[in-house]
């Protein structure tokens, strides 16, 4: 391990994080107990609405900056790319297969688009599954199985998906995880790219998604394209080109994360009001740049304050 550059493992297994496994066991047990209680008829709908909200867009907009800024930039960047790839693949598959949802009168929460594969299930599988396989902690794996299973079941319970929809989402999510593992660990040494080639590939990936929007007519494609462009370029410039190190002091890293989250939410809740593709694309590009540039901005700001004290 390079001194001064924390890895995922050094953060998770450091002395201050020894309580994490116990917290994960407790949280997993609590979720299972609450799920059983809800199935017995005690405040069931509200519980499953809360669970299903953990698969909503806003939930991941909140968590992705946390992973990137607080845990590990390398992990966060790879997770963002994988998660965004999963998102557009889900939309394209839904558009191609055009399989209907259950009748609207059965819905207990709002839903839109086609049913197969379940976007909530696929997203949860990719997000938590990737973190689980990177952390390789038994308690985190157990938590992943619990949260993905509950989110999948919530979609059926709330009447917005058939069982085969969530099974499809789970299967596609697992296949994407397998693909990510193959690229990262089997082909990692072969696919080492230069700085310029990385920039070019990120730009091409983003721009090639834009024609897909006009095919499937979903703004989610534009959001994904913008986030890939902003997040990809920002990460490559700040982390790889300028070599801005991750903050080694925990409280400072947490402060950067909080400020980053607030900045991202400000951008997100401003942009979400618009339906113009160009504005949405620009807005989500800005969100990606905000996530990746905030450590650099705050570092220069702190140096400026110290210099002029």
JSON list of C-alpha atoms in Angstrom, two decimals, residues 3-7 245-254:
[
{"chain": "A", "resi": 3, "resn": "UNK", "atom": "CA", "xyz": [1.77, 5.65, 2.13]},
{"chain": "A", "resi": 4, "resn": "UNK", "atom": "CA", "xyz": [-0.68, 8.56, 2.31]},
{"chain": "A", "resi": 5, "resn": "UNK", "atom": "CA", "xyz": [-3.07, 6.99, -0.19]},
{"chain": "A", "resi": 6, "resn": "UNK", "atom": "CA", "xyz": [-5.79, 5.07, 1.67]},
{"chain": "A", "resi": 7, "resn": "UNK", "atom": "CA", "xyz": [-7.32, 2.06, -0.04]},
{"chain": "A", "resi": 245, "resn": "UNK", "atom": "CA", "xyz": [-4.58, 12.74, -2.94]},
{"chain": "A", "resi": 246, "resn": "UNK", "atom": "CA", "xyz": [-7.47, 11.56, -0.84]},
{"chain": "A", "resi": 247, "resn": "UNK", "atom": "CA", "xyz": [-7.74, 13.34, 2.50]},
{"chain": "A", "resi": 248, "resn": "UNK", "atom": "CA", "xyz": [-6.04, 11.07, 5.08]},
{"chain": "A", "resi": 249, "resn": "UNK", "atom": "CA", "xyz": [-7.73, 12.67, 8.12]},
{"chain": "A", "resi": 250, "resn": "UNK", "atom": "CA", "xyz": [-11.18, 11.19, 8.71]},
{"chain": "A", "resi": 251, "resn": "UNK", "atom": "CA", "xyz": [-13.00, 14.29, 9.97]},
{"chain": "A", "resi": 252, "resn": "UNK", "atom": "CA", "xyz": [-11.76, 16.33, 7.01]},
{"chain": "A", "resi": 253, "resn": "UNK", "atom": "CA", "xyz": [-12.83, 13.61, 4.61]},
{"chain": "A", "resi": 254, "resn": "UNK", "atom": "CA", "xyz": [-16.27, 13.57, 6.25]}
]
